[in-house]
CSV table of C-alpha atoms and ligand atoms in Angstrom, one decimal:
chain,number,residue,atom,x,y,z
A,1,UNK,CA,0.0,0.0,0.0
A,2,UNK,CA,0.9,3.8,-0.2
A,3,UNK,CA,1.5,6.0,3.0
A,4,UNK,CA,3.4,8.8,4.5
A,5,UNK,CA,6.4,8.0,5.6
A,6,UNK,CA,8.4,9.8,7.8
A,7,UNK,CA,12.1,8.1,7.5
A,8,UNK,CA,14.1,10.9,9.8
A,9,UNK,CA,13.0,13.4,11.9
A,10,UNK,CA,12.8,17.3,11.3
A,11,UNK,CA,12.2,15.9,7.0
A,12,UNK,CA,8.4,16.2,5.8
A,13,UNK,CA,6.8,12.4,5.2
A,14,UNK,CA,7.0,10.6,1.8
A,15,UNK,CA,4.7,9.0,-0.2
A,16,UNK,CA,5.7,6.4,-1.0
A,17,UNK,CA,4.7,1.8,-0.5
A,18,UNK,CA,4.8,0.7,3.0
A,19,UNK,CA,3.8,-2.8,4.2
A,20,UNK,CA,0.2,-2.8,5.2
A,21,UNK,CA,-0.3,-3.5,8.7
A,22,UNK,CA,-1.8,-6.9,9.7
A,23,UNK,CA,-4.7,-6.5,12.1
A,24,UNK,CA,-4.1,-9.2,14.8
A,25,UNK,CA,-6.4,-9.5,18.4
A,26,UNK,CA,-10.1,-9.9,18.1
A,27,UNK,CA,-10.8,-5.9,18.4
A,28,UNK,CA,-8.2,-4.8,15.5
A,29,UNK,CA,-9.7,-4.6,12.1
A,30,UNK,CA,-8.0,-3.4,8.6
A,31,UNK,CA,-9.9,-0.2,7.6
A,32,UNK,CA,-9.8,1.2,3.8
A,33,UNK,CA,-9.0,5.2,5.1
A,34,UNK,CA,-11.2,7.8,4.4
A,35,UNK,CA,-9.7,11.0,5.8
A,36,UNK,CA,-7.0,11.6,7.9
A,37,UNK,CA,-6.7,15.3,9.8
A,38,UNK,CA,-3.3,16.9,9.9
A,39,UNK,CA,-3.7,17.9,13.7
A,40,UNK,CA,-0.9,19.9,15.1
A,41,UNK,CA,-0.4,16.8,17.2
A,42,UNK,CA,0.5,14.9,14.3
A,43,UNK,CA,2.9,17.3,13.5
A,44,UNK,CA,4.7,16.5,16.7
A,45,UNK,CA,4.2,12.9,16.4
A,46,UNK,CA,5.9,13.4,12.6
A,47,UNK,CA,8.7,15.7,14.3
A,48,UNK,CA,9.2,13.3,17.3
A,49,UNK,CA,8.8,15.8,19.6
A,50,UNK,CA,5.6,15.0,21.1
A,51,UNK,CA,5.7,14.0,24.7
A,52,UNK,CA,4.4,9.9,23.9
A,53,UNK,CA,7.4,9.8,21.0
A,54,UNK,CA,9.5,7.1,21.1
A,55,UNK,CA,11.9,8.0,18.5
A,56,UNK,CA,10.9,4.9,16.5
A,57,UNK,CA,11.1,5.1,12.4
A,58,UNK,CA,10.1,4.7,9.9
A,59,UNK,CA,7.0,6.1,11.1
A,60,UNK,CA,3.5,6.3,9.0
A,61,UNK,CA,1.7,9.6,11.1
A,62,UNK,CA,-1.8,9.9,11.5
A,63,UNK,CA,-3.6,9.9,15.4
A,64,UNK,CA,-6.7,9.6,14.0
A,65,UNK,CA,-9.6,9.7,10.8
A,66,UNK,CA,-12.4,8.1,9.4
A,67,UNK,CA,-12.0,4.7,8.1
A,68,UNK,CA,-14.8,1.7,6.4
A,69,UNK,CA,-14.1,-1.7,7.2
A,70,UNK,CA,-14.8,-4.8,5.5
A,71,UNK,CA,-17.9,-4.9,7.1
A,72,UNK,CA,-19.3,-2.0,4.9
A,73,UNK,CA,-19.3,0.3,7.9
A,74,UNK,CA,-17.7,4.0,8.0
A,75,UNK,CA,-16.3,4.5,11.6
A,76,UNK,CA,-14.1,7.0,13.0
A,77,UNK,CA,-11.2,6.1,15.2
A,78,UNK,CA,-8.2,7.0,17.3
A,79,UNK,CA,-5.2,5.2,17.5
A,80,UNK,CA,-3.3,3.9,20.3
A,81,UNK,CA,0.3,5.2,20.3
A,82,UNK,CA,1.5,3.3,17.3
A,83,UNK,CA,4.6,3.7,14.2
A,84,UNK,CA,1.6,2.9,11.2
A,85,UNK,CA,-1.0,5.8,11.9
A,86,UNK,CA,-3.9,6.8,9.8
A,87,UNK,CA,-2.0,8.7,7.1
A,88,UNK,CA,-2.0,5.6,4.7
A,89,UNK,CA,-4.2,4.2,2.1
A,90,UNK,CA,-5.3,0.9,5.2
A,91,UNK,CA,-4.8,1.2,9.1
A,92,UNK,CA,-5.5,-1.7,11.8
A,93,UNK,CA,-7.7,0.0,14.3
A,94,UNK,CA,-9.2,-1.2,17.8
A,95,UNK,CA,-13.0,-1.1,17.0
A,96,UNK,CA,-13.0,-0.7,21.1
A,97,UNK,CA,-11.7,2.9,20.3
A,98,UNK,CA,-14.0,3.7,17.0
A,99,UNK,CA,-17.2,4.5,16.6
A,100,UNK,CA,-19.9,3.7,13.7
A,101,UNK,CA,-20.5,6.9,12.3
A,102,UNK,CA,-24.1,7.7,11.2
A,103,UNK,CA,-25.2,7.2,6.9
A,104,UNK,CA,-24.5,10.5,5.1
A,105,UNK,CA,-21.8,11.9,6.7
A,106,UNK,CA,-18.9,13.6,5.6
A,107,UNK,CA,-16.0,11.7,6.3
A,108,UNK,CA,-13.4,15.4,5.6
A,109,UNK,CA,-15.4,16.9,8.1
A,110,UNK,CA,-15.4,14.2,11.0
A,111,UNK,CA,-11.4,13.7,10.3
A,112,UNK,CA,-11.0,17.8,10.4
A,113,UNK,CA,-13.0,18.1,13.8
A,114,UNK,CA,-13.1,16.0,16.1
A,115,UNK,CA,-9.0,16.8,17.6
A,116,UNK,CA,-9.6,20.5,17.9
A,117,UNK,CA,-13.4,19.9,19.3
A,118,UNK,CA,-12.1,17.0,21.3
A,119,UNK,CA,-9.9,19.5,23.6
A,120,UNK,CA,-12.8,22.1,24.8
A,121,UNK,CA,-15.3,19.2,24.9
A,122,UNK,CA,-13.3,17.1,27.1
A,123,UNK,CA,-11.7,19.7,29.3
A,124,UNK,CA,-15.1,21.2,30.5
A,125,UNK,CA,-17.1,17.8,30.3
A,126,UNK,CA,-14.4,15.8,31.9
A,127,UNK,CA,-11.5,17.9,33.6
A,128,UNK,CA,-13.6,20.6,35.6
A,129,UNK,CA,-16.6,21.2,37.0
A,130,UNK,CA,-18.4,23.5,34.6
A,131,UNK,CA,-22.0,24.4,34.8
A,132,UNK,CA,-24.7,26.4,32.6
A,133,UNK,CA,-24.2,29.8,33.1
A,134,UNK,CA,-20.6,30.2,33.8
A,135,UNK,CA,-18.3,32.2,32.1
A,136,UNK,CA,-15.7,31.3,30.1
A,137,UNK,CA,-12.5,32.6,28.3
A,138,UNK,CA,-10.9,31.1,25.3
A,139,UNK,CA,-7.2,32.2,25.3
A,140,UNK,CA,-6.0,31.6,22.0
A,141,UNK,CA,-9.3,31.6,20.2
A,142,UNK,CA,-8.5,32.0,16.6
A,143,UNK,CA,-6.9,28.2,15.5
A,144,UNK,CA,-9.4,25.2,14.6
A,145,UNK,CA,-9.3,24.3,18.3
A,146,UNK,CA,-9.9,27.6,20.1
A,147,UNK,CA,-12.9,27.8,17.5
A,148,UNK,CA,-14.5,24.8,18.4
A,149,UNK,CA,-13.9,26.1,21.9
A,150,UNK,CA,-16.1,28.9,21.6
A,151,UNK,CA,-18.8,27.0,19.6
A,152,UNK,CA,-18.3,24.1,22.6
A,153,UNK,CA,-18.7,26.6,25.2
A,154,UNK,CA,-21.4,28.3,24.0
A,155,UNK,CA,-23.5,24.5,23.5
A,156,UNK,CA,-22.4,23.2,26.6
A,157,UNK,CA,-24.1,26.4,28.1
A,158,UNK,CA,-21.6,29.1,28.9
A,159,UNK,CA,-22.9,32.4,29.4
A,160,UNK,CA,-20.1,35.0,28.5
A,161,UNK,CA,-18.2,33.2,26.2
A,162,UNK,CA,-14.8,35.8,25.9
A,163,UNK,CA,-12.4,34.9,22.7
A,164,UNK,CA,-9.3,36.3,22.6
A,165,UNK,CA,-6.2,35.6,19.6
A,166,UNK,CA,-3.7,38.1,17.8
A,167,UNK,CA,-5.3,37.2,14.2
A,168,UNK,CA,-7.9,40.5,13.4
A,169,UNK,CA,-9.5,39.0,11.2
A,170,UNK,CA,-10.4,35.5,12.4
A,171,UNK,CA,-11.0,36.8,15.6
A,172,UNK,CA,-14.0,39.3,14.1
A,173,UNK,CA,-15.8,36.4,12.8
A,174,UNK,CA,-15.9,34.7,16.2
A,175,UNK,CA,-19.1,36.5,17.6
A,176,UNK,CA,-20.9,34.6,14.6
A,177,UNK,CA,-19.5,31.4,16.3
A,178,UNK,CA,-21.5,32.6,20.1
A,179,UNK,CA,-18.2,34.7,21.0
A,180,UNK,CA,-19.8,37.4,23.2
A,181,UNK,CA,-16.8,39.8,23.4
A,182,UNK,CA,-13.4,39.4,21.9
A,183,UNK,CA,-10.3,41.0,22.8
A,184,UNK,CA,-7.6,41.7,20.4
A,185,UNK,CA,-3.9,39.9,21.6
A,186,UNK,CA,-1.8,42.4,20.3
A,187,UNK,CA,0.6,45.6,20.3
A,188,UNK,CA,1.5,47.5,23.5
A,189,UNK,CA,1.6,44.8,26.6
A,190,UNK,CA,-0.2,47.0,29.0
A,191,UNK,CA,-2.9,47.8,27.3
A,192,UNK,CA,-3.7,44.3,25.9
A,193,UNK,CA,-3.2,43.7,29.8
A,194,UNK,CA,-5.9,45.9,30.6
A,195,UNK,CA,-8.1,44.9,27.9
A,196,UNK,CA,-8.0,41.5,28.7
A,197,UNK,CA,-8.3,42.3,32.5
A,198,UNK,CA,-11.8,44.2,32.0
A,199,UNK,CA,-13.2,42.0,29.6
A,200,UNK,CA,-12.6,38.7,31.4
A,201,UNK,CA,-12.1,39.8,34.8
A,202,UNK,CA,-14.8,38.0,36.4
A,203,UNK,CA,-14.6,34.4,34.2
A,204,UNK,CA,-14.8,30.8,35.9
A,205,UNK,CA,-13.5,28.8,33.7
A,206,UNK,CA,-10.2,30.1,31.0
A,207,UNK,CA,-9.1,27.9,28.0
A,208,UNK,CA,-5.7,28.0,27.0
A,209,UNK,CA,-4.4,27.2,23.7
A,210,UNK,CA,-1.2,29.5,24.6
A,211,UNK,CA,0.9,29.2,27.6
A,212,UNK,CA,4.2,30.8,27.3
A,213,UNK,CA,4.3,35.0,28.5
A,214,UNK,CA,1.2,35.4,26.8
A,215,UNK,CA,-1.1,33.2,29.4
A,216,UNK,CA,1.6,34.4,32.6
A,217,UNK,CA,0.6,37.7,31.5
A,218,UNK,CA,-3.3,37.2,31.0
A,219,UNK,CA,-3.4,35.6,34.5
A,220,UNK,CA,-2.0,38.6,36.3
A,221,UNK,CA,-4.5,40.6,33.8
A,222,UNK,CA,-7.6,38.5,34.9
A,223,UNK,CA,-6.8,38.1,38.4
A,224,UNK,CA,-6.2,42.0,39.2
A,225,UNK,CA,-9.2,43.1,38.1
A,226,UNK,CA,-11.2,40.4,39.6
A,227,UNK,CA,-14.2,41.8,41.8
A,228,UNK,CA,-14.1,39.1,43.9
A,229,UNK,CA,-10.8,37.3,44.2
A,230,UNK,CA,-12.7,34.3,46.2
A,231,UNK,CA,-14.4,33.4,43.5
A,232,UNK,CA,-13.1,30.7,42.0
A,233,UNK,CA,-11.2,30.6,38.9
A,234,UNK,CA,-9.9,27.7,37.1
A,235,UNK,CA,-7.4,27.6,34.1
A,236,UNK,CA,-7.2,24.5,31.5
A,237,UNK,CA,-3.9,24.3,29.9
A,238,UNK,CA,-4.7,22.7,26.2
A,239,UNK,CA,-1.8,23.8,24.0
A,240,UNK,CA,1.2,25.6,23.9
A,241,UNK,CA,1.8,27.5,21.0
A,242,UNK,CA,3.0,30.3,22.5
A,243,UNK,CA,5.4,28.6,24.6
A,244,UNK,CA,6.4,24.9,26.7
A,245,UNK,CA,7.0,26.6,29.8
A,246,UNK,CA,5.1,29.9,31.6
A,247,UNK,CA,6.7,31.9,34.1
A,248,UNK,CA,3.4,32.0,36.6
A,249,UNK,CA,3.3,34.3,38.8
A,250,UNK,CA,2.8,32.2,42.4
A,251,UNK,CA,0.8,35.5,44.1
A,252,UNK,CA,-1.8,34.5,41.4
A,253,UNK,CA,-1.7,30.6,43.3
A,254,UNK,CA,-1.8,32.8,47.0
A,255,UNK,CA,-4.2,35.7,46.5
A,256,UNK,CA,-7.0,34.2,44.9
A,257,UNK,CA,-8.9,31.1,44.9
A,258,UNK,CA,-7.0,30.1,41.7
A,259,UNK,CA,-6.1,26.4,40.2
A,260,UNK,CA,-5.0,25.1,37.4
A,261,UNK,CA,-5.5,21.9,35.3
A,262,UNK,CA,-4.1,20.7,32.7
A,263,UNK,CA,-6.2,18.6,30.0
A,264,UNK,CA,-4.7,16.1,27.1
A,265,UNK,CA,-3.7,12.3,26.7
A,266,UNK,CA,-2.4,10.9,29.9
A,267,UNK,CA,-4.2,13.5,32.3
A,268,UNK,CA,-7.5,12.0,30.4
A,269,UNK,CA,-7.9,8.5,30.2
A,270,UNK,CA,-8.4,6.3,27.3
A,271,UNK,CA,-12.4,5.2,28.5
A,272,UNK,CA,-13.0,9.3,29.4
A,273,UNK,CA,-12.2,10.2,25.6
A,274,UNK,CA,-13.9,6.8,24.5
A,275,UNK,CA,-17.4,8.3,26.3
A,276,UNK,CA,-17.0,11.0,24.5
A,277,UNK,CA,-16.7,10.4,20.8
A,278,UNK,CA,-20.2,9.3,20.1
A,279,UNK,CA,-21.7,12.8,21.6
A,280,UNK,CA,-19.7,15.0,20.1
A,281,UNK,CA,-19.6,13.0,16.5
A,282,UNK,CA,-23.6,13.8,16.9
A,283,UNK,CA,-22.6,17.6,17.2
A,284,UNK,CA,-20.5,17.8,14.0
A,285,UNK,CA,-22.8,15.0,12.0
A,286,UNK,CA,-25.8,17.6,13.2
A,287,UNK,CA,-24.2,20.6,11.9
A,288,UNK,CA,-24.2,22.1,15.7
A,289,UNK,CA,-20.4,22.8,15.3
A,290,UNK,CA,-19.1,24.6,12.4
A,291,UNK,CA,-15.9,23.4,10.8
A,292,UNK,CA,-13.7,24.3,8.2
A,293,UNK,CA,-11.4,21.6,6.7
A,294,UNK,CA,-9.7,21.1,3.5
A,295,UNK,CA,-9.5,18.0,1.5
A,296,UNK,CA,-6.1,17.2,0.2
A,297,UNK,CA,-5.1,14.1,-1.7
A,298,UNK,CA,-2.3,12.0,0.2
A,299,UNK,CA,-0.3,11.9,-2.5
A,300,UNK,CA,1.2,15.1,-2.0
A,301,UNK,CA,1.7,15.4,1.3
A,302,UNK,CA,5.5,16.3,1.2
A,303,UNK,CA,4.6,19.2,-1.0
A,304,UNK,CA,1.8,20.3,1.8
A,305,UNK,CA,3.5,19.5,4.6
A,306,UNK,CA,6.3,21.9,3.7
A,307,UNK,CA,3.8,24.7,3.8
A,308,UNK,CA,2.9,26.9,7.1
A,309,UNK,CA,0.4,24.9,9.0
A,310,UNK,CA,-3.1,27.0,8.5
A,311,UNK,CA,-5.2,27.9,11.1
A,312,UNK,CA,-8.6,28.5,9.2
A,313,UNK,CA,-9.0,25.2,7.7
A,314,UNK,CA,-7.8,21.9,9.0
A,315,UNK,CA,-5.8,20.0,6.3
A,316,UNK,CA,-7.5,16.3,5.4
A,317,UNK,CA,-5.6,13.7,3.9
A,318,UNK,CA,-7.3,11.6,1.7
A,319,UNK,CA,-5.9,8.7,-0.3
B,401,NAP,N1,-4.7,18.8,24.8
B,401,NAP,C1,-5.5,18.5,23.8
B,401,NAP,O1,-6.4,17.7,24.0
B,401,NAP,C2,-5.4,19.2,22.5
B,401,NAP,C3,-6.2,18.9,21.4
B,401,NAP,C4,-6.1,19.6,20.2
B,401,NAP,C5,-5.1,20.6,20.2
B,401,NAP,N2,-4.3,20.9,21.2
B,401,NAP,C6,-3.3,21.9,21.1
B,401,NAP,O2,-3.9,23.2,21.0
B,401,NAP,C7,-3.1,24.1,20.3
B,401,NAP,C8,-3.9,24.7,19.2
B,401,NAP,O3,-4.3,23.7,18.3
B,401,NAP,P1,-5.0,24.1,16.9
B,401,NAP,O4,-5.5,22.8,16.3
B,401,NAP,O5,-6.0,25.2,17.2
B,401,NAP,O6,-3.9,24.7,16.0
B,401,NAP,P2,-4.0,25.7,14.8
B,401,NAP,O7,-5.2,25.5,14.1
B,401,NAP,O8,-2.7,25.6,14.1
B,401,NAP,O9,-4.1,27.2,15.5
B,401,NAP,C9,-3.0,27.7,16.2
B,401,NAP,C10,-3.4,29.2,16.6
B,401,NAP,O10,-2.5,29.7,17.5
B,401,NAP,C11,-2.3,31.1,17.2
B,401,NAP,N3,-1.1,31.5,17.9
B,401,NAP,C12,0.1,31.0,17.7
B,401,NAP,N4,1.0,31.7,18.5
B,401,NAP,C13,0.2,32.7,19.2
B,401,NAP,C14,0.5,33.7,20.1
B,401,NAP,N5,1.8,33.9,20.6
B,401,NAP,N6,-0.5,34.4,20.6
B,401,NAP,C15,-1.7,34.3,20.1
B,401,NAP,N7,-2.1,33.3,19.2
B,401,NAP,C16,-1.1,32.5,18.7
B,401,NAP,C17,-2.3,31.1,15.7
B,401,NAP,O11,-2.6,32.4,15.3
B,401,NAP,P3,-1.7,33.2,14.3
B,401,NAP,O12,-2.3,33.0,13.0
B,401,NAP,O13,-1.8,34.6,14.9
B,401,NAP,O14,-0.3,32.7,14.4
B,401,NAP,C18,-3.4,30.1,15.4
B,401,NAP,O15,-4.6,30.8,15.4
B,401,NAP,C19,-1.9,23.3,19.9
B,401,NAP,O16,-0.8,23.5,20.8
B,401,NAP,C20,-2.4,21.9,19.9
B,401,NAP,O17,-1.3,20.9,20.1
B,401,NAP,C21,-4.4,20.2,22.4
C-alpha cells in the first residue's frame, strides 16, 4: 500500500509503499482510510517531539480519521500510540476505540473536527466542574481548536463566552460562532493587559491554547481586576503554541482562589475520551459545530507538509 512516511525526523513524510499492517487480536480490524486530519499533534508525532514519541522510524503519522471496514461500515477512530498511523491508504484500528459513524456523513469533516473539538469538549465535560451559566475565556481563540472552543462553550451552556487571539481577522468572525466579546492579543503589553483584565475579569473557567508570557501575562491581567478574588477561577492548559514553559506568577496561586489543570492524553484517560466520541460525533454530524477543513489528496503530502500549518481550515488527507 501507499503511506506517509516519515524516514528521519525534522524531514516532511513521503509518499511512497509501505507494508500494510496486519490486524491481529479480536478488536483490530484493517480499515480502507477515508480522511485523515493533519492535527498539530500529528505534527509532533511526525517531528518526534511529542511527549508519547518514542523515537521509532520509519513512522506512518496519523492519530486519527475516518476509516470503512470490510464490514461495509464507516467509523471514525483514534489510534493507540502506534509507528503505522492513519495517514495511509489501510490502518488496523481497535474497533473498542471507534465508533460507527451515522449514513451521510462527511468523512473530511469528521477527520477535520473531532481533535480540535475534542480538547474544549473534554476539558469542560471531563477535567472541571463546569455548569450552565458560567463564564468562560478562550485564550488563544483564533486556531481550529480555540474555534471549536467557543462554539463548545457556548453548546455546553456558557454564558459569557470571551475569545481572545492576535489574528484581526479571524478573531471578528468569532461572535458569529457565540463569542460574546473578543479581545484583540496584540501591540503594546499594557494595554492588551488591561483589555483582557476588564473584559474577562470576572470568568470561571479560561481555555488556554497558549501558555508561554502570553497566558503568565493574562493571568495577572484577569486576576487584578477580579471583583471578587474568592471566586473561584480555574485555568485548562490545552496547547502551547506560544510557549512549553510559563513563568506563573505564584501570588496569582496565593491571592485568589486560583487552580490550574491541565487537559490532554495521559491526564485524560483512554475510557474518558472513548465516552466522549459518540456525543460529540452527533454535534459535527448535526451541523451544531461549524468546521472548516480542506481535503487534500495523500499523494502530496510532502509538498503540503512543507507549507505553514493554516489555522482557518484543518488539512484532510485523503488517499
Ligand atoms: N490537549 C489537547 O487535548 C489538545 C487537542 C487539540 C489541540 N491541542 C493543542 O492546542 C493548540 C492549538 O491547536 P489548533 O488545532 O487550534 O492549532 P492551529 O489551528 O494551528 O491554530 C493555532 C493558533 O494559535 C495562534 N497563535 C500562535 N501563537 C500565538 C501567540 N503567541 N499568541 C496568540 N495566538 C497565537 C495562531 O494564530 P496566528 O495566525 O496569529 O499565528 C493560530 O490561530 C496546539 O498546541 C495543539 O497541540 C491540544
Amino acid at each position: 500500500m501507499f503511506a506517509a512516511v516519515v524516514t528521519t525526523f525534522g524531514s516532511s513524510p513521503r509518499y511512497q509503499e509501505f507494508p500494510a499492517p496486519v490486524p491481529g487480536g479480536n478488536d483490530e480490524m484493517l480499515v480502507d482510510v477515508l480522511a485523515a486530519g493533519l492535527h498539530p499533534r500529528v505534527r509532533s508525532q511526525a517531528d518526534g517531539s511529542h511527549y508519547t514519541s518514542t523515537g521509532e522510524l520509519p513512522l506512518v503519522p496519523g492519530i486519527d480519521g475516518v476509516g470503512r471496514g470490510p464490514d461495509g461500515l464507516v467509523r471514525y477512530f483514534v489510534l493507540a500510540d502506534t509507528t503505522v498511523g492513519a495517514m495511509a491508504e489501510r490502518t488496523v484500528i481497535d474497533t473498542r476505540r471507534s465508533i460507527v459513524l451515522p449514513d451521510g456523513i462527511d468523512p473530511v469533516a469528521v477527520a477535520a473536527a473531532m481533535n480540535p473539538a475534542m480538547s474544549s469538549w473534554v476539558a469542560l465535560r471531563q477535567r472541571v466542574q463546569f455548569q450552565a451559566g458560567q463564564d468562560v475565556l478562550v485564550l488563544g481563540a483564533t486556531g481550529n481548536a480555540g474555534r471549536m472552543a467557543v462554539q463548545v462553550a457556548k453548546r455546553l451552556g456558557a454564558n459569557q463566552v470571551i475569545a481572545a487571539g492576535r489574528a484581526t481577522d479571524r478573531l471578528a468572525a468569532l461572535p458569529a460562532l457565540g463569542a460574546t466579546a473578543t479581545v484583540l492579543l496584540d501591540g503594546d503589553a499594557d494595554i492588551t493587559a488591561d483589555r483582557l483584565g476588564h473584559a474577562a475579569a470576572d470568568v470561571d473557567v479560561v481555555i488556554d491554547y497558549l501558555w508561554g508570557e502570553p497566558a503568565a501575562a493574562a493571568m495577572t491581567a484577569v486576576l487584578t481586576h477580579r471583583a471578587d478574588r474568592s471566586r473561584a477561577l480555574t485555568w485548562i492548559q490545552i496547547g502551547s503554541v506560544a510557549g512549553r514553559t510559563a513563568p506563573v506568577p505564584s501570588a496569582a496561586l496565593r491571592a485568589a482562589r486560583f487552580q490550574i489543570v491541565g487537559s490532554g492524553q495521559g491526564s485524560v484517560g483512554t475510557q474518558e475520551y472513548l465516552a466522549e466520541l459518540p456525543g460529540l460525533a452527533d454535534e459535527i454530524a448535526s451541523g451544531t459545530l461549524s468546521v472548516d477543513a480542506r481535503a487534500m489528496p495523500l499523494a502530496h503530502v510532502e509538498q503540503v507538509w512543507a507549507t505553514a500549518p493554516d489555522a482557518t481550515q484543518r488539512i484532510v488527507f485523503v488517499p
